[in-house]
CSV table of C-alpha atoms and ligand atoms in Angstrom, one decimal:
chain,number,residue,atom,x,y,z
E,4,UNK,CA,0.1,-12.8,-18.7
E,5,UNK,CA,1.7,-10.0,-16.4
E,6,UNK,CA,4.0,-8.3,-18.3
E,7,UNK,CA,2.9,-5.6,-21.0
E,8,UNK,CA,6.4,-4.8,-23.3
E,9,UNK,CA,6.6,-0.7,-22.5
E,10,UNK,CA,4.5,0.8,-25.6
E,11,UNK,CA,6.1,3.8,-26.2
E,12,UNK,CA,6.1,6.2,-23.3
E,13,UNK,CA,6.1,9.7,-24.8
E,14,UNK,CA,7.2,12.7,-22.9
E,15,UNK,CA,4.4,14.6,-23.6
E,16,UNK,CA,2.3,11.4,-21.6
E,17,UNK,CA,4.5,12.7,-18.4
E,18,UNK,CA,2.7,15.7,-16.7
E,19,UNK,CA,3.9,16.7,-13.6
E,20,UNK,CA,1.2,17.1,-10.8
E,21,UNK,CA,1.0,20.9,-11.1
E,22,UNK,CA,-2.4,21.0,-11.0
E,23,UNK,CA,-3.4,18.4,-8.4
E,24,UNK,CA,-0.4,20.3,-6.4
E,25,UNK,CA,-1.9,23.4,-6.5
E,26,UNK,CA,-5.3,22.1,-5.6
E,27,UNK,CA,-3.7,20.8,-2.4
E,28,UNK,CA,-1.9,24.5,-2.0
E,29,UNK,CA,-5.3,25.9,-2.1
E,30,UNK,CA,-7.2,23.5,0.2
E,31,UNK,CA,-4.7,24.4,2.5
E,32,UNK,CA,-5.1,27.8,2.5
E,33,UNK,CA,-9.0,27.8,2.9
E,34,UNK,CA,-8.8,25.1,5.4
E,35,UNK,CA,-7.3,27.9,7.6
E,36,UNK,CA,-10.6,30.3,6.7
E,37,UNK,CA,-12.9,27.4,7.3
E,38,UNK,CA,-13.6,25.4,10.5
E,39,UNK,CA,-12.3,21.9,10.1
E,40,UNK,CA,-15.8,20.8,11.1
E,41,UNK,CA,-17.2,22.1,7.9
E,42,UNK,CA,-14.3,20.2,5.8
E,43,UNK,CA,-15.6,17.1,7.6
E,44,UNK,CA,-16.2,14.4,5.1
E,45,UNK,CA,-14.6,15.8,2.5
E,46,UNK,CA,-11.8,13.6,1.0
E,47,UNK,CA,-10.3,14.9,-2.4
E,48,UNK,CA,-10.5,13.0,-5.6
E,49,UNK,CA,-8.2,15.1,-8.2
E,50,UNK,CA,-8.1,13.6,-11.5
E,51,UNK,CA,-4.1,12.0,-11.7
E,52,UNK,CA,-2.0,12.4,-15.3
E,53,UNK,CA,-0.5,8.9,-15.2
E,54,UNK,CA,1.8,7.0,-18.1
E,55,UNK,CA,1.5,3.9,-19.2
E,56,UNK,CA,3.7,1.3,-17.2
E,57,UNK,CA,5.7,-1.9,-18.3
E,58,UNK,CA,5.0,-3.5,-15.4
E,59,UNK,CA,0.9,-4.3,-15.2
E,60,UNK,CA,-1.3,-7.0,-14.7
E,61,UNK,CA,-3.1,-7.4,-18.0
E,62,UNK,CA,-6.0,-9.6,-19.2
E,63,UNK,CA,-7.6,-9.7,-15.8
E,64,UNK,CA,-11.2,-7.8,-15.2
E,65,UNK,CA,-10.4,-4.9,-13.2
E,66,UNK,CA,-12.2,-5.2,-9.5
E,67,UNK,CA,-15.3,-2.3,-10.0
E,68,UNK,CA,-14.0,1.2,-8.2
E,69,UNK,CA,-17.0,0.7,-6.0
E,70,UNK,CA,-15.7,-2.4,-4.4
E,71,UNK,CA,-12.0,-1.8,-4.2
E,72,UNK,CA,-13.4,1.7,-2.3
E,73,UNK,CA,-15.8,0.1,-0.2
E,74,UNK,CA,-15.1,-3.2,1.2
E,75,UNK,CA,-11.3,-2.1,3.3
E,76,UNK,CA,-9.2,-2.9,6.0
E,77,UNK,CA,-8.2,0.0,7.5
E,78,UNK,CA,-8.4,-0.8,12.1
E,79,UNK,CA,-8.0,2.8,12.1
E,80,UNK,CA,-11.3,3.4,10.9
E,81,UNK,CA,-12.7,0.3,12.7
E,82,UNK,CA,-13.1,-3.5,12.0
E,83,UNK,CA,-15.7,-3.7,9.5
E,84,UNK,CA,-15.2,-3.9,5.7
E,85,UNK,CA,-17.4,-1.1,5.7
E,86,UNK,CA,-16.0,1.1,8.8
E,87,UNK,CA,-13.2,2.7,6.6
E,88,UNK,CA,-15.6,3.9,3.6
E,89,UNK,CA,-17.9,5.5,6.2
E,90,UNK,CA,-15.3,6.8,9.0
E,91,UNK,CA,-12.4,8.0,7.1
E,92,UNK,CA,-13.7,10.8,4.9
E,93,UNK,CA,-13.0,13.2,7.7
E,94,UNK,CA,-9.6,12.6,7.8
E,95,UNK,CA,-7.3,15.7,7.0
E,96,UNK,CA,-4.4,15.1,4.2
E,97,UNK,CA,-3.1,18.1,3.4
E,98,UNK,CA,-0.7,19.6,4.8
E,99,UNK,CA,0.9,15.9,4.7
E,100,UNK,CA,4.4,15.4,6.2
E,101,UNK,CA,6.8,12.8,5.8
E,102,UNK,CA,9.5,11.9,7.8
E,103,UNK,CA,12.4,10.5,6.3
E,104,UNK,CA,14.9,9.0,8.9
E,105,UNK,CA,17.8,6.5,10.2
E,106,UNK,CA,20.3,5.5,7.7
E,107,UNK,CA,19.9,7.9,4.8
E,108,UNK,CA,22.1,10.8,4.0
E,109,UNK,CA,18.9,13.0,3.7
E,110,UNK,CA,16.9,13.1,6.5
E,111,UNK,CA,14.4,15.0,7.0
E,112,UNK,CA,10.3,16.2,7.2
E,113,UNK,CA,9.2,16.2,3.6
E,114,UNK,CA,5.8,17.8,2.7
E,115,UNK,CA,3.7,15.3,0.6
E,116,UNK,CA,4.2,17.7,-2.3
E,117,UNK,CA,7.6,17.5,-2.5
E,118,UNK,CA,7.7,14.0,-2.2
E,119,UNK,CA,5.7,13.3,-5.2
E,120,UNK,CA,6.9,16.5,-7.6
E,121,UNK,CA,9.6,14.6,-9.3
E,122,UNK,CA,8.2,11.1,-10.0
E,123,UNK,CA,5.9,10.4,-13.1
E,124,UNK,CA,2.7,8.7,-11.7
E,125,UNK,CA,2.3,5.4,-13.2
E,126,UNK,CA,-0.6,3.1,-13.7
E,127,UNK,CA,0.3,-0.6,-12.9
E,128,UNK,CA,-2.7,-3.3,-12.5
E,129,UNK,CA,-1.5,-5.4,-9.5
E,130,UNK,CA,-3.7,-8.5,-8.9
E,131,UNK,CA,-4.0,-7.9,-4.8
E,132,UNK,CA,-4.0,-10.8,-2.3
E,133,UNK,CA,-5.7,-10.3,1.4
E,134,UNK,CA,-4.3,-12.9,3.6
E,135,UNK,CA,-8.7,-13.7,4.5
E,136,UNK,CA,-8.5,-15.4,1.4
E,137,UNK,CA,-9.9,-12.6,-0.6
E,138,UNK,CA,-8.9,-11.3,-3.7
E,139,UNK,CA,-8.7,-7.9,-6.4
E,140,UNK,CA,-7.4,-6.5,-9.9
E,141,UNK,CA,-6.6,-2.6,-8.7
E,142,UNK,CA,-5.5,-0.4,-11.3
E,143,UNK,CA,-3.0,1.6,-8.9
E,144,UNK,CA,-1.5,5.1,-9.6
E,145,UNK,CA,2.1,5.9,-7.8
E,146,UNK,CA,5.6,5.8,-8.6
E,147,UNK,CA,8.6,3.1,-7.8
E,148,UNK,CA,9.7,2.9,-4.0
E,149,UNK,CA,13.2,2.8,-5.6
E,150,UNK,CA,13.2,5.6,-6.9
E,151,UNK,CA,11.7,7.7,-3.9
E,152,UNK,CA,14.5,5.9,-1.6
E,153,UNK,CA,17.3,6.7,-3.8
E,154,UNK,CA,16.6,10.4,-3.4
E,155,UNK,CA,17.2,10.0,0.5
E,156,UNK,CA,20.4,8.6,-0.5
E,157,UNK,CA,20.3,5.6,1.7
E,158,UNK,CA,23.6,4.3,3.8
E,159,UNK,CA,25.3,1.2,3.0
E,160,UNK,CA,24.7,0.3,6.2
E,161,UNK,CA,20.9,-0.2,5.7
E,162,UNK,CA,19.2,-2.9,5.2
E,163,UNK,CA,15.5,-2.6,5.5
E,164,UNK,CA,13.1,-0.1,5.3
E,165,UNK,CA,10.9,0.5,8.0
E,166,UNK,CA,6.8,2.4,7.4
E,167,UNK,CA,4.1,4.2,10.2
E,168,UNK,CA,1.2,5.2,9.7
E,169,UNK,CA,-0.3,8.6,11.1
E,170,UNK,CA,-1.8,8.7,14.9
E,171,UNK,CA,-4.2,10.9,15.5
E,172,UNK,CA,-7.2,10.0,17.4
E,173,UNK,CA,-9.4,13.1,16.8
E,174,UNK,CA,-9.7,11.9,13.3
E,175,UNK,CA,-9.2,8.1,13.4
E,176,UNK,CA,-11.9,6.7,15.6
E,177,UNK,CA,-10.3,3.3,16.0
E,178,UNK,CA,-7.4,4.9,17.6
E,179,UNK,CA,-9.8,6.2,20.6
E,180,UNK,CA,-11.6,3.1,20.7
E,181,UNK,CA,-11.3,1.4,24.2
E,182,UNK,CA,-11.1,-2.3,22.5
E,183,UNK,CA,-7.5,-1.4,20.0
E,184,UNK,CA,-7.2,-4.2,18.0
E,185,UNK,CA,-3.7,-3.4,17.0
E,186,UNK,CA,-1.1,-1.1,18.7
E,187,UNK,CA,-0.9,2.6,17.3
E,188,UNK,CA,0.8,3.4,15.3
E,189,UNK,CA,0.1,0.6,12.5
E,190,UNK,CA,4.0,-0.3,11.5
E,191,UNK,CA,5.4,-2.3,8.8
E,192,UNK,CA,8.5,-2.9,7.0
E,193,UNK,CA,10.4,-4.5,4.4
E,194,UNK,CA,13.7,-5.7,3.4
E,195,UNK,CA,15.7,-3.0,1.4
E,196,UNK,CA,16.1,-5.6,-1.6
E,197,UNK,CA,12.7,-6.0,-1.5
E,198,UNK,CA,11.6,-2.5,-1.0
E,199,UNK,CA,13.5,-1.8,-4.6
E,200,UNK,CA,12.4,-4.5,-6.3
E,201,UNK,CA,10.6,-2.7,-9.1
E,202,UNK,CA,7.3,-4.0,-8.4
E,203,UNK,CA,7.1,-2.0,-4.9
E,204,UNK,CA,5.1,0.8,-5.7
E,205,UNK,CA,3.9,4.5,-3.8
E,206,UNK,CA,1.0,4.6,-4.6
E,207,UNK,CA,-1.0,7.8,-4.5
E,208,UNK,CA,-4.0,7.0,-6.3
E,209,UNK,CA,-6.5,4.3,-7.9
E,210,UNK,CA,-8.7,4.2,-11.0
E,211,UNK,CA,-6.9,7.7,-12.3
E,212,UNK,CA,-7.6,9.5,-9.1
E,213,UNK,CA,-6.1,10.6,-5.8
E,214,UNK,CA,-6.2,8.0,-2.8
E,215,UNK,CA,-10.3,7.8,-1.1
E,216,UNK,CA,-8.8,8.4,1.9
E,217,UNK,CA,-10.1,4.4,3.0
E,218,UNK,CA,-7.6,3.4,0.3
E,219,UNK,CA,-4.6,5.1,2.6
E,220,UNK,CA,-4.6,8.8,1.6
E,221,UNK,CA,-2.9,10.8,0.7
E,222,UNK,CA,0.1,7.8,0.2
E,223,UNK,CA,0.6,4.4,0.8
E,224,UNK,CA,2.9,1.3,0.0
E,225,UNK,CA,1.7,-1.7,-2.6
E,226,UNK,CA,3.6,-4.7,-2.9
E,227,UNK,CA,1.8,-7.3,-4.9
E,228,UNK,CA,3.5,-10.4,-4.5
E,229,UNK,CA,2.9,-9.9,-0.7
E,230,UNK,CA,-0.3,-10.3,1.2
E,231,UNK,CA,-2.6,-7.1,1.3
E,232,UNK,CA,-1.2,-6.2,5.4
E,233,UNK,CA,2.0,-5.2,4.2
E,234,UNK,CA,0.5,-2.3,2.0
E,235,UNK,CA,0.5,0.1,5.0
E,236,UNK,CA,-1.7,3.2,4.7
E,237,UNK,CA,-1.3,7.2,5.3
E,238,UNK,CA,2.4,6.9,5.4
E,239,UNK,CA,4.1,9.7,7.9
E,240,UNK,CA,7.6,8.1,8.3
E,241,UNK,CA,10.1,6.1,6.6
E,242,UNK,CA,13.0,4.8,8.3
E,243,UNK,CA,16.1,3.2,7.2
E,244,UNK,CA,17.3,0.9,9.7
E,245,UNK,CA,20.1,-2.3,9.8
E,246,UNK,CA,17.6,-4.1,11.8
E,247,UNK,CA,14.1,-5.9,11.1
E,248,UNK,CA,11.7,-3.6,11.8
E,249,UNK,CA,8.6,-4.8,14.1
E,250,UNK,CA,5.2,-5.0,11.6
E,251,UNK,CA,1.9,-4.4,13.3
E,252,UNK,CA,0.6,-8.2,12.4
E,253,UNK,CA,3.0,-9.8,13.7
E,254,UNK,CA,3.2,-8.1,16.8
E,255,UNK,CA,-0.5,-8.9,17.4
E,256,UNK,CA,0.0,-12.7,16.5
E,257,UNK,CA,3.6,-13.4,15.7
E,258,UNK,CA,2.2,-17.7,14.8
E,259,UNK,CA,-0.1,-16.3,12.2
E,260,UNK,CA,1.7,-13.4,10.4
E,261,UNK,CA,5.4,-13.2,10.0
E,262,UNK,CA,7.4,-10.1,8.4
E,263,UNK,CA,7.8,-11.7,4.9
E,264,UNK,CA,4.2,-12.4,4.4
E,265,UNK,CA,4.7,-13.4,1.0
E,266,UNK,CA,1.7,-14.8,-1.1
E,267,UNK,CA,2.3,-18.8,-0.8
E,268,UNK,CA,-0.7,-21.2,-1.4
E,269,UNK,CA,1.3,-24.1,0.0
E,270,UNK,CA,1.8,-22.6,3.3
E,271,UNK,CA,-1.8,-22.1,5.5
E,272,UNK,CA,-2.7,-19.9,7.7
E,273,UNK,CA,-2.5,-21.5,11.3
E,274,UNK,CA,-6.6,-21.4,11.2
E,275,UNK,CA,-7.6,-21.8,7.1
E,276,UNK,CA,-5.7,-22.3,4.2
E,277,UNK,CA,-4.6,-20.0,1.7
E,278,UNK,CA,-4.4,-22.4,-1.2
E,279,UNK,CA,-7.3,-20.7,-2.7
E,280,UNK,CA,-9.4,-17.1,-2.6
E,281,UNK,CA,-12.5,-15.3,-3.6
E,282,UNK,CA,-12.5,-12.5,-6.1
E,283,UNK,CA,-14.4,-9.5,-4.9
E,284,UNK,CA,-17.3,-8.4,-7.2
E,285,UNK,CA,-17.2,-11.9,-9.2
E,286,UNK,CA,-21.0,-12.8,-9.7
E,287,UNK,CA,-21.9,-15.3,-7.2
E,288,UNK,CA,-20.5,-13.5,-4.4
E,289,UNK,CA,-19.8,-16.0,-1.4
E,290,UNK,CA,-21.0,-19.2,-3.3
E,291,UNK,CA,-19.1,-18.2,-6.6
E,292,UNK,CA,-16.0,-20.7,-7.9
E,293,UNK,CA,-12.9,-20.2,-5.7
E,294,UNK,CA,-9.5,-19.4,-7.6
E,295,UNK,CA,-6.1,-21.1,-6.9
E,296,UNK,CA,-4.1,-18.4,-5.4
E,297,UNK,CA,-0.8,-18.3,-7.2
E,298,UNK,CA,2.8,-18.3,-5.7
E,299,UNK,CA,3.7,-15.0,-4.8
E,300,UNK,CA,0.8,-13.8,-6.3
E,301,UNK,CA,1.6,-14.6,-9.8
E,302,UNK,CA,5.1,-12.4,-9.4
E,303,UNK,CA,7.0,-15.5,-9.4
E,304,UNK,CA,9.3,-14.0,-12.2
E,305,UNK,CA,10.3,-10.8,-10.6
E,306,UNK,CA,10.8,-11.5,-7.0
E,307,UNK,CA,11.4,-15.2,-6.3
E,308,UNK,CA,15.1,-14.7,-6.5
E,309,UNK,CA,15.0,-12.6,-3.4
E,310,UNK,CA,14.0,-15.8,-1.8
E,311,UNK,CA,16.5,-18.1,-2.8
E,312,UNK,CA,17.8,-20.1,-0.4
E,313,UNK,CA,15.3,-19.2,2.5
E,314,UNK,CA,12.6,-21.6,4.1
E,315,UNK,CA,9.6,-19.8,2.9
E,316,UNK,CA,7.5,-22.3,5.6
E,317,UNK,CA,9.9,-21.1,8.4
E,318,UNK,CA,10.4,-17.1,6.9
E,319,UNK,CA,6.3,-17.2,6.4
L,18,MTE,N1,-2.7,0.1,6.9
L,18,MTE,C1,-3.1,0.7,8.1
L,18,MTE,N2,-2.5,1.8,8.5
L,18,MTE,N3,-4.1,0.1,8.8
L,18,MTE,C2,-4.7,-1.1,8.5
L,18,MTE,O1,-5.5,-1.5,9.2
L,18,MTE,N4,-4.8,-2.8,6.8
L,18,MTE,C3,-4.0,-3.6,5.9
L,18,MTE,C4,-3.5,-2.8,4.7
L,18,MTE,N5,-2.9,-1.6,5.3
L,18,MTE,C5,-4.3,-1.7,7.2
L,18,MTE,C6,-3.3,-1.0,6.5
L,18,MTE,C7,-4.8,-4.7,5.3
L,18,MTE,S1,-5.2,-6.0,6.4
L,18,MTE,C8,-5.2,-4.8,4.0
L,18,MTE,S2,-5.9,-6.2,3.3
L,18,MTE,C9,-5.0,-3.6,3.1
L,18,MTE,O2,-4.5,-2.5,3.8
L,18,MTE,C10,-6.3,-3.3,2.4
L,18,MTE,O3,-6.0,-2.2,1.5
L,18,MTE,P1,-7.2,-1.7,0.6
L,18,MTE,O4,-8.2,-1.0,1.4
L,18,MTE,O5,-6.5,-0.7,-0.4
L,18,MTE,O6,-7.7,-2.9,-0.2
């Protein structure tokens, strides 16, 4: 059911992002001409070249772009579903800069651009688990965390991989607010095998198109068999580091999120379980026919090997 054989991927599928590239050059430029007020709201959607990928979710009904785009977490932008959609157009993403840091041979700031150029921007349908018990089929555009890390050259010595997300209160009114619900920035991080297991994906778009910027513009992490907090959004820093890195969740309520956060219908949240869960956008809406939520999401096959061993009620 998950795993499409690769279909031929021809080189004449793989375009490089020229033209989204220079799109971002030029919003840049004019950004300087115009006041950032009259660029408020305005979040690009550039049509993405993507390939086909081996590694997709297929056979599932794809959760409509409406939904996946309008019903978020994002604490940045506030708590409701609907606080992201309506708060974060504003948010400027170009220029973009990444820093890459800790125990890699190639540190440095890296502007989104250049991050992206070499990688050819897949599609992979990951069925997506929120640890509320809610549930999505998002047809993701990015590119192998592997294959970005590798380029940074990482040390031996590493051995996770730590993410933050940008701070900057101007634009991100749940960072001014006077009630935080989390502590800024928004952090997570995961183990280094697990950050290049094959599934881990940059994502820098959805449905074909550039990251809304409620989706975690302009890039953000996706790891499927893990619930939906450890996709951290509006990535400005990567970290290689020896030790565990802290992870926003768990920080605010180390009893009900731990760092692994795996998908795991046999092991309930302290307050509900999580043997079950809603699809978004199914007909029926609250009253409509829960599913059984799969272990690790359905992504048994790839991933449970990293686990072997561990006491997935204990490392939860
Ligand atoms: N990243 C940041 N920076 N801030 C957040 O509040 N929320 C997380 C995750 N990444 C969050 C974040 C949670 S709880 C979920 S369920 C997913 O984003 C939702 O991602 P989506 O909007 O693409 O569905």
């Amino acid at each position: 059911m998950l795993i499409r054989k690769p279909s031929d991927i021809r080189s004449s599928e793989i375009t490089p992002l020229r033209a989204y590239l220079s799109r971002r050059a030029i919003m840049r430029g004019s950004a300087g001409l115009i006041a950032a007020g009259a660029l408020g709201g305005l979040s690009l959607a550039a049509p993405l070249q993507t390939v086909k990928s081996d590694l997709t979710t297929t056979g599932e009904t794809l959760t409509s772009k409406d939904d996946v785009t309008s019903y978020n977490n994002f604490y940045e932008f506030g708590v409701d579903k609907s606080d992201p959609a309506e708060n974060a157009g504003p948010l400027t993403t170009s220029p973009w800069t990444v820093k890459v840091d800790g125990m890699v041979a190639k540190p440095g700031d890296y502007a989104f651009e250049d991050i992206v150029k070499p990688h050819a921007i897949e599609e992979r349908v990951y069925r997506m688990r929120c640890v509320e018990g809610w549930s999505m089929v998002i047809p993701w555009n990015g590119f192998p965390l592997a294959d970005l890390l590798k380029r940074f050259e990482p040390l031996s010595s590493a051995k996770y991989v730590a993410f933050e997300t940008l701070v900057r209160p101007a634009e991100m009114p749940g960072q001014d607010s006077s009630w935080p619900v989390l502590e800024w920035p928004y952090v997570e991080g995961l183990r280094l095998d697990e950050a290049m297991n094959p599934l881990t994906l940059m994502a820098i778009g959805l449905y074909g198109e550039t990251l809304p910027n409620q989706n975690g513009a302009p890039l953000r992490l996706v790891v499927p068999w893990k619930y939906g907090f450890k996709g951290i959004k509006s990535i400005v820093r990567i970290t290689l580091t020896d030790t565990q890195p802290p992870t926003s969740w768990n920080k605010q309520a180390a009893n009900e999120y731990g760092f692994y956060a795996n998908v795991n219908p046999q092991v309930d949240h302290p307050r509900w379980s999580q043997a079950t869960e809603r699809r978004i956008g199914e007909s029926g809406g609250f009253s409509a026919p829960r599913r059984d939520t799969l272990m690790f999401n359905g992504y048994g096959d790839f991933v449970a090997s990293l686990y072997s061993g561990m006491d997935l009620a204990q490392n939860y």
